[in-house]
Amino acid sequence: MKIGAHISIAKGYKQMVKDALSIKANTFQFFSRNPRGSKSKEVSPEELIEFHNLLKENNFAEVLVHAPYTMNLCSEKKETREVSFNMLFDDLRKMEFYPNNLYNFHPGSKLKQDLETAVSQISSALNKALFEGMKTTVLLETMAGKGSEVGKTFNEIKSIIDKVELKSNIGVCIDTCHIWDGGYDIVNDLDGVLKEFDEIIGLKYLKAIHINDSLNPINSHKDRHALIGEGNIGLDAFKKIINHPHLKDKPFFLETPTDLEGHKKEIEMLKSYYN
Ligand code: FE
Ligand code: FE
Ligand code: ZN
């Protein structure tokens, strides 16, 4: 089973690897830079290559780099779109120093713009930032539909992918809390939800799962994560999710509201239910 959690990058790349190993994770997620800002600490190519070597030596599965929350490729403000594009561009070039990993971002919040405008802003940013021969796969995260978030339905995600030229380097990250909050009944009809995903987007695009319980009922569009088994999705549903034939080989990343010790317990528990 490929499983890990969100780990803080605050103390550097080396410490992240140590933290991940300490909770018995074989993958992990981290922010490419300050999640609420746009500045990334200067990091040298040497440090990134060292990180790459540490990942290989310790047999980590593909890791997931999460773009900062401030990145909004479909903002109605041109300046925000430009700052966001620069972060995407810069993050992807850094990731070439530790190839064959995943980069995840929130499609964005369209504010007062129409969906069509937002979709073309997102896809054109991707078409400018992605490049032939790149080693990273860029993932669109499924969203809860809070405010004016884009990506709250499989159709919205599909409409972005349709306009991306480099389809070999694009994918989707399903967040279980988000799709539940977005109205997809993964508790009573996981097969149906995945069938719908396959028909609309295509399962070949599914590259990672954010595994989170939800504090709120289905269709609430709230996006408040809960510990596994302590929310409205519930432990039985997660036992089915991690063992579903379409999901079981994907990397799972916990983004539950707890610390390293808490994530260690969740990882241990999920592994014990994994067939
Ligand atoms: Fe996210
Ligand atoms: Fe998420
Ligand atoms: Zn969330």
mmCIF file of C-alpha atoms and ligand atoms in Angstrom:
data_model
loop_
_atom_site.group_PDB
_atom_site.id
_atom_site.type_symbol
_atom_site.label_atom_id
_atom_site.label_comp_id
_atom_site.label_asym_id
_atom_site.label_seq_id
_atom_site.Cartn_x
_atom_site.Cartn_y
_atom_site.Cartn_z
ATOM 1 C CA MET A 1 0.000 0.000 0.000
ATOM 2 C CA LYS A 2 1.261 3.481 -0.891
ATOM 3 C CA ILE A 3 0.351 5.721 2.003
ATOM 4 C CA GLY A 4 1.595 8.889 3.609
ATOM 5 C CA ALA A 5 0.479 12.175 5.042
ATOM 6 C CA HIS A 6 0.983 15.864 4.579
ATOM 7 C CA ILE A 7 4.367 16.756 6.105
ATOM 8 C CA SER A 8 5.692 20.219 6.962
ATOM 9 C CA ILE A 9 8.503 21.503 4.763
ATOM 10 C CA ALA A 10 9.367 24.209 7.332
ATOM 11 C CA LYS A 11 12.541 22.425 8.477
ATOM 12 C CA GLY A 12 13.739 21.509 5.027
ATOM 13 C CA TYR A 13 13.716 18.566 2.646
ATOM 14 C CA LYS A 14 15.911 16.244 4.722
ATOM 15 C CA GLN A 15 13.735 16.595 7.816
ATOM 16 C CA MET A 16 10.622 15.815 5.745
ATOM 17 C CA VAL A 17 12.102 12.488 4.724
ATOM 18 C CA LYS A 18 12.925 11.736 8.386
ATOM 19 C CA ASP A 19 9.418 12.705 9.478
ATOM 20 C CA ALA A 20 7.832 10.523 6.799
ATOM 21 C CA LEU A 21 9.970 7.544 7.809
ATOM 22 C CA SER A 22 9.123 8.112 11.482
ATOM 23 C CA ILE A 23 5.398 7.583 10.795
ATOM 24 C CA LYS A 24 6.013 4.504 8.597
ATOM 25 C CA ALA A 25 4.909 6.302 5.459
ATOM 26 C CA ASN A 26 6.233 5.243 2.058
ATOM 27 C CA THR A 27 5.181 8.477 0.423
ATOM 28 C CA PHE A 28 4.162 11.975 1.567
ATOM 29 C CA GLN A 29 2.843 15.323 0.489
ATOM 30 C CA PHE A 30 4.320 18.757 1.126
ATOM 31 C CA PHE A 31 3.793 22.355 0.077
ATOM 32 C CA SER A 32 6.026 23.658 -2.672
ATOM 33 C CA ARG A 33 6.272 26.915 -0.692
ATOM 34 C CA ASN A 34 4.464 28.851 2.052
ATOM 35 C CA PRO A 35 0.846 27.732 1.511
ATOM 36 C CA ARG A 36 -0.604 31.167 2.271
ATOM 37 C CA GLY A 37 2.052 33.214 0.512
ATOM 38 C CA SER A 38 3.963 32.939 -2.712
ATOM 39 C CA LYS A 39 7.616 33.100 -1.629
ATOM 40 C CA SER A 40 9.595 29.898 -1.720
ATOM 41 C CA LYS A 41 12.787 29.619 0.271
ATOM 42 C CA GLU A 42 15.750 29.598 -2.071
ATOM 43 C CA VAL A 43 16.692 26.005 -2.613
ATOM 44 C CA SER A 44 19.747 24.923 -4.575
ATOM 45 C CA PRO A 45 19.735 22.266 -7.298
ATOM 46 C CA GLU A 46 22.196 20.325 -5.110
ATOM 47 C CA GLU A 47 19.678 20.219 -2.267
ATOM 48 C CA LEU A 48 16.962 19.002 -4.632
ATOM 49 C CA ILE A 49 19.211 16.306 -6.070
ATOM 50 C CA GLU A 50 20.063 15.200 -2.527
ATOM 51 C CA PHE A 51 16.314 15.021 -1.844
ATOM 52 C CA HIS A 52 15.866 12.898 -4.961
ATOM 53 C CA ASN A 53 18.589 10.514 -3.760
ATOM 54 C CA LEU A 54 17.036 10.237 -0.303
ATOM 55 C CA LEU A 55 13.664 9.361 -1.845
ATOM 56 C CA LYS A 56 15.270 6.638 -3.939
ATOM 57 C CA GLU A 57 17.447 5.212 -1.157
ATOM 58 C CA ASN A 58 14.433 4.886 1.093
ATOM 59 C CA ASN A 59 12.229 3.382 -1.625
ATOM 60 C CA PHE A 60 9.568 6.020 -1.449
ATOM 61 C CA ALA A 61 6.674 5.788 -3.878
ATOM 62 C CA GLU A 62 5.895 8.913 -5.895
ATOM 63 C CA VAL A 63 5.556 11.972 -3.640
ATOM 64 C CA LEU A 64 2.963 14.702 -4.070
ATOM 65 C CA VAL A 65 3.953 18.358 -4.114
ATOM 66 C CA HIS A 66 1.007 20.622 -3.291
ATOM 67 C CA ALA A 67 0.822 24.126 -4.758
ATOM 68 C CA PRO A 68 0.118 26.940 -2.292
ATOM 69 C CA TYR A 69 -3.495 27.900 -1.604
ATOM 70 C CA THR A 70 -2.820 31.401 -2.907
ATOM 71 C CA MET A 71 -2.249 30.055 -6.396
ATOM 72 C CA ASN A 72 -5.314 30.987 -8.420
ATOM 73 C CA LEU A 73 -4.888 30.562 -12.153
ATOM 74 C CA CYS A 74 -8.459 31.769 -12.782
ATOM 75 C CA SER A 75 -8.568 34.865 -10.616
ATOM 76 C CA GLU A 76 -10.456 37.800 -12.067
ATOM 77 C CA LYS A 77 -7.355 39.879 -11.242
ATOM 78 C CA LYS A 78 -4.701 39.718 -13.940
ATOM 79 C CA GLU A 79 -1.922 40.293 -11.407
ATOM 80 C CA THR A 80 -3.011 37.294 -9.305
ATOM 81 C CA ARG A 81 -3.138 35.153 -12.425
ATOM 82 C CA GLU A 82 0.398 36.201 -13.313
ATOM 83 C CA VAL A 83 1.813 35.585 -9.828
ATOM 84 C CA SER A 84 0.057 32.200 -9.852
ATOM 85 C CA PHE A 85 1.441 31.281 -13.241
ATOM 86 C CA ASN A 86 4.970 32.162 -12.102
ATOM 87 C CA MET A 87 4.619 29.882 -9.061
ATOM 88 C CA LEU A 88 3.421 27.016 -11.248
ATOM 89 C CA PHE A 89 6.181 27.574 -13.779
ATOM 90 C CA ASP A 90 8.889 27.776 -11.109
ATOM 91 C CA ASP A 91 7.589 24.806 -9.070
ATOM 92 C CA LEU A 92 7.500 22.539 -12.120
ATOM 93 C CA ARG A 93 11.028 23.400 -13.159
ATOM 94 C CA LYS A 94 12.332 22.704 -9.650
ATOM 95 C CA MET A 95 10.629 19.329 -9.673
ATOM 96 C CA GLU A 96 12.700 18.204 -12.645
ATOM 97 C CA PHE A 97 15.557 17.797 -10.127
ATOM 98 C CA TYR A 98 13.556 15.038 -8.442
ATOM 99 C CA PRO A 99 11.726 13.470 -11.392
ATOM 100 C CA ASN A 100 8.727 11.145 -11.648
ATOM 101 C CA ASN A 101 6.630 12.695 -8.917
ATOM 102 C CA LEU A 102 3.241 14.416 -8.765
ATOM 103 C CA TYR A 103 2.260 18.085 -8.483
ATOM 104 C CA ASN A 104 -1.223 18.893 -7.240
ATOM 105 C CA PHE A 105 -3.080 22.202 -7.406
ATOM 106 C CA HIS A 106 -6.548 23.562 -6.755
ATOM 107 C CA PRO A 107 -8.029 24.559 -10.123
ATOM 108 C CA GLY A 108 -8.925 27.913 -8.589
ATOM 109 C CA SER A 109 -11.724 30.257 -7.627
ATOM 110 C CA LYS A 110 -13.378 32.031 -10.519
ATOM 111 C CA LEU A 111 -14.978 34.764 -8.357
ATOM 112 C CA LYS A 112 -17.422 36.651 -10.602
ATOM 113 C CA GLN A 113 -16.125 35.272 -13.875
ATOM 114 C CA ASP A 114 -18.096 32.668 -15.802
ATOM 115 C CA LEU A 115 -16.977 29.058 -15.781
ATOM 116 C CA GLU A 116 -15.926 29.068 -19.418
ATOM 117 C CA THR A 117 -13.536 31.982 -18.862
ATOM 118 C CA ALA A 118 -12.064 30.292 -15.785
ATOM 119 C CA VAL A 119 -11.591 26.996 -17.606
ATOM 120 C CA SER A 120 -9.748 28.657 -20.456
ATOM 121 C CA GLN A 121 -7.544 30.664 -18.047
ATOM 122 C CA ILE A 122 -6.556 27.491 -16.177
ATOM 123 C CA SER A 123 -5.913 25.448 -19.298
ATOM 124 C CA SER A 124 -3.944 28.174 -21.037
ATOM 125 C CA ALA A 125 -1.723 28.586 -17.955
ATOM 126 C CA LEU A 126 -1.116 24.830 -18.024
ATOM 127 C CA ASN A 127 -0.351 24.935 -21.722
ATOM 128 C CA LYS A 128 2.276 27.601 -21.092
ATOM 129 C CA ALA A 129 3.839 25.944 -18.016
ATOM 130 C CA LEU A 130 3.942 22.285 -19.079
ATOM 131 C CA PHE A 131 6.684 21.259 -21.443
ATOM 132 C CA GLU A 132 7.493 18.345 -23.715
ATOM 133 C CA GLY A 133 9.597 15.699 -21.957
ATOM 134 C CA MET A 134 8.802 16.881 -18.433
ATOM 135 C CA LYS A 135 8.904 14.176 -15.781
ATOM 136 C CA THR A 136 6.213 15.443 -13.406
ATOM 137 C CA THR A 137 2.511 14.693 -13.671
ATOM 138 C CA VAL A 138 0.358 17.706 -12.803
ATOM 139 C CA LEU A 139 -2.865 16.918 -10.953
ATOM 140 C CA LEU A 140 -6.102 18.867 -10.742
ATOM 141 C CA GLU A 141 -7.654 18.356 -7.305
ATOM 142 C CA THR A 142 -11.391 17.707 -7.051
ATOM 143 C CA MET A 143 -12.906 20.477 -4.925
ATOM 144 C CA ALA A 144 -15.765 20.742 -2.416
ATOM 145 C CA GLY A 145 -17.364 23.671 -4.238
ATOM 146 C CA LYS A 146 -16.856 26.204 -1.477
ATOM 147 C CA GLY A 147 -17.479 29.750 -2.726
ATOM 148 C CA SER A 148 -16.674 29.978 -6.427
ATOM 149 C CA GLU A 149 -14.257 27.039 -6.544
ATOM 150 C CA VAL A 150 -13.761 25.429 -9.948
ATOM 151 C CA GLY A 151 -13.422 21.637 -10.035
ATOM 152 C CA LYS A 152 -16.401 20.677 -7.868
ATOM 153 C CA THR A 153 -17.763 18.290 -10.499
ATOM 154 C CA PHE A 154 -16.092 15.703 -12.695
ATOM 155 C CA ASN A 155 -17.415 17.639 -15.695
ATOM 156 C CA GLU A 156 -15.583 20.800 -14.643
ATOM 157 C CA ILE A 157 -12.326 18.865 -14.265
ATOM 158 C CA LYS A 158 -12.877 17.210 -17.622
ATOM 159 C CA SER A 159 -13.483 20.532 -19.363
ATOM 160 C CA ILE A 160 -10.025 21.706 -18.209
ATOM 161 C CA ILE A 161 -8.275 18.474 -19.223
ATOM 162 C CA ASP A 162 -9.934 18.670 -22.646
ATOM 163 C CA LYS A 163 -8.085 21.910 -23.336
ATOM 164 C CA VAL A 164 -4.675 20.758 -22.093
ATOM 165 C CA GLU A 165 -2.307 19.870 -24.931
ATOM 166 C CA LEU A 166 0.186 17.700 -23.018
ATOM 167 C CA LYS A 167 -2.291 15.056 -21.857
ATOM 168 C CA SER A 168 0.454 12.598 -20.884
ATOM 169 C CA ASN A 169 1.451 14.936 -18.036
ATOM 170 C CA ILE A 170 -1.962 15.774 -16.626
ATOM 171 C CA GLY A 171 -4.027 13.865 -14.075
ATOM 172 C CA VAL A 172 -6.507 14.111 -11.233
ATOM 173 C CA CYS A 173 -6.255 13.830 -7.449
ATOM 174 C CA ILE A 174 -9.513 12.787 -5.789
ATOM 175 C CA ASP A 175 -9.985 14.267 -2.322
ATOM 176 C CA THR A 176 -12.509 12.069 -0.499
ATOM 177 C CA CYS A 177 -13.685 14.910 1.775
ATOM 178 C CA HIS A 178 -14.100 17.242 -1.182
ATOM 179 C CA ILE A 179 -16.057 14.923 -3.463
ATOM 180 C CA TRP A 180 -18.311 13.916 -0.553
ATOM 181 C CA ASP A 181 -18.942 17.577 0.252
ATOM 182 C CA GLY A 182 -19.430 18.098 -3.483
ATOM 183 C CA GLY A 183 -22.293 15.579 -3.552
ATOM 184 C CA TYR A 184 -20.668 12.305 -4.661
ATOM 185 C CA ASP A 185 -21.939 9.463 -2.469
ATOM 186 C CA ILE A 186 -18.776 7.462 -1.820
ATOM 187 C CA VAL A 187 -20.407 5.933 1.270
ATOM 188 C CA ASN A 188 -23.373 4.214 -0.369
ATOM 189 C CA ASP A 189 -22.294 4.089 -4.012
ATOM 190 C CA LEU A 190 -18.516 4.063 -4.388
ATOM 191 C CA ASP A 191 -18.778 1.900 -7.526
ATOM 192 C CA GLY A 192 -21.234 4.333 -9.078
ATOM 193 C CA VAL A 193 -19.057 7.353 -8.305
ATOM 194 C CA LEU A 194 -15.984 5.695 -9.827
ATOM 195 C CA LYS A 195 -18.004 4.618 -12.858
ATOM 196 C CA GLU A 196 -19.067 8.214 -13.321
ATOM 197 C CA PHE A 197 -15.460 9.354 -12.951
ATOM 198 C CA ASP A 198 -14.429 6.853 -15.597
ATOM 199 C CA GLU A 199 -17.189 7.836 -18.018
ATOM 200 C CA ILE A 200 -16.607 11.574 -17.682
ATOM 201 C CA ILE A 201 -12.866 11.962 -17.045
ATOM 202 C CA GLY A 202 -11.385 8.479 -17.502
ATOM 203 C CA LEU A 203 -9.769 6.402 -14.752
ATOM 204 C CA LYS A 204 -6.407 6.568 -16.501
ATOM 205 C CA TYR A 205 -6.198 10.179 -15.300
ATOM 206 C CA LEU A 206 -6.626 9.226 -11.643
ATOM 207 C CA LYS A 207 -3.166 9.441 -10.052
ATOM 208 C CA ALA A 208 -3.617 10.085 -6.319
ATOM 209 C CA ILE A 209 -6.126 10.143 -3.460
ATOM 210 C CA HIS A 210 -6.346 12.643 -0.623
ATOM 211 C CA ILE A 211 -7.830 10.483 2.100
ATOM 212 C CA ASN A 212 -9.812 12.615 4.543
ATOM 213 C CA ASP A 213 -13.037 12.182 6.461
ATOM 214 C CA SER A 214 -15.507 15.096 6.431
ATOM 215 C CA LEU A 215 -17.003 17.047 9.321
ATOM 216 C CA ASN A 216 -20.066 17.747 7.199
ATOM 217 C CA PRO A 217 -22.844 15.839 5.443
ATOM 218 C CA ILE A 218 -22.820 15.023 1.741
ATOM 219 C CA ASN A 219 -23.378 17.988 -0.591
ATOM 220 C CA SER A 220 -22.483 20.525 2.101
ATOM 221 C CA HIS A 221 -19.751 22.267 0.012
ATOM 222 C CA LYS A 222 -17.897 23.101 3.232
ATOM 223 C CA ASP A 223 -14.424 21.474 2.987
ATOM 224 C CA ARG A 224 -13.721 20.738 6.648
ATOM 225 C CA HIS A 225 -11.555 17.651 7.044
ATOM 226 C CA ALA A 226 -12.027 15.145 9.884
ATOM 227 C CA LEU A 227 -9.897 12.302 11.204
ATOM 228 C CA ILE A 228 -10.439 8.963 9.453
ATOM 229 C CA GLY A 229 -13.529 7.355 10.962
ATOM 230 C CA GLU A 230 -14.527 10.424 12.953
ATOM 231 C CA GLY A 231 -16.545 12.215 10.309
ATOM 232 C CA ASN A 232 -19.572 11.686 8.095
ATOM 233 C CA ILE A 233 -17.820 9.362 5.654
ATOM 234 C CA GLY A 234 -16.901 6.855 8.343
ATOM 235 C CA LEU A 235 -14.489 3.987 8.747
ATOM 236 C CA ASP A 236 -16.489 1.370 6.798
ATOM 237 C CA ALA A 237 -16.400 3.546 3.691
ATOM 238 C CA PHE A 238 -12.627 4.015 4.029
ATOM 239 C CA LYS A 239 -12.082 0.268 4.314
ATOM 240 C CA LYS A 240 -13.816 -0.057 0.931
ATOM 241 C CA ILE A 241 -12.034 2.940 -0.581
ATOM 242 C CA ILE A 242 -8.497 1.714 0.146
ATOM 243 C CA ASN A 243 -9.325 -1.759 -1.151
ATOM 244 C CA HIS A 244 -11.320 -0.805 -4.232
ATOM 245 C CA PRO A 245 -9.702 -2.325 -7.340
ATOM 246 C CA HIS A 246 -9.647 1.085 -9.074
ATOM 247 C CA LEU A 247 -8.038 2.784 -6.066
ATOM 248 C CA LYS A 248 -5.936 0.284 -4.128
ATOM 249 C CA ASP A 249 -2.728 0.803 -6.126
ATOM 250 C CA LYS A 250 -2.863 4.617 -6.058
ATOM 251 C CA PRO A 251 -0.912 6.628 -3.500
ATOM 252 C CA PHE A 252 -3.052 7.777 -0.536
ATOM 253 C CA PHE A 253 -2.241 11.010 1.293
ATOM 254 C CA LEU A 254 -3.766 11.933 4.660
ATOM 255 C CA GLU A 255 -4.651 15.590 5.163
ATOM 256 C CA THR A 256 -6.481 15.023 8.412
ATOM 257 C CA PRO A 257 -6.314 17.579 11.236
ATOM 258 C CA THR A 258 -3.681 15.978 13.418
ATOM 259 C CA ASP A 259 0.098 15.873 14.003
ATOM 260 C CA LEU A 260 2.801 13.379 13.026
ATOM 261 C CA GLU A 261 1.886 11.068 15.898
ATOM 262 C CA GLY A 262 -1.792 11.143 14.847
ATOM 263 C CA HIS A 263 -0.910 10.431 11.224
ATOM 264 C CA LYS A 264 1.273 7.548 12.335
ATOM 265 C CA LYS A 265 -1.759 5.980 14.032
ATOM 266 C CA GLU A 266 -3.988 6.559 11.010
ATOM 267 C CA ILE A 267 -1.414 5.007 8.684
ATOM 268 C CA GLU A 268 -1.067 1.991 10.944
ATOM 269 C CA MET A 269 -4.844 1.593 11.112
ATOM 270 C CA LEU A 270 -5.386 1.936 7.358
ATOM 271 C CA LYS A 271 -2.594 -0.547 6.640
ATOM 272 C CA SER A 272 -4.280 -3.023 8.963
ATOM 273 C CA TYR A 273 -7.470 -2.823 6.858
ATOM 274 C CA TYR A 274 -5.650 -3.086 3.540
ATOM 275 C CA ASN A 275 -5.966 -6.461 1.867
HETATM 276 FE FE FE B 1 -5.624 20.531 -1.653
HETATM 277 FE FE FE B 2 -7.002 17.763 -0.524
HETATM 278 ZN ZN ZN B 3 -9.763 20.260 1.728
#
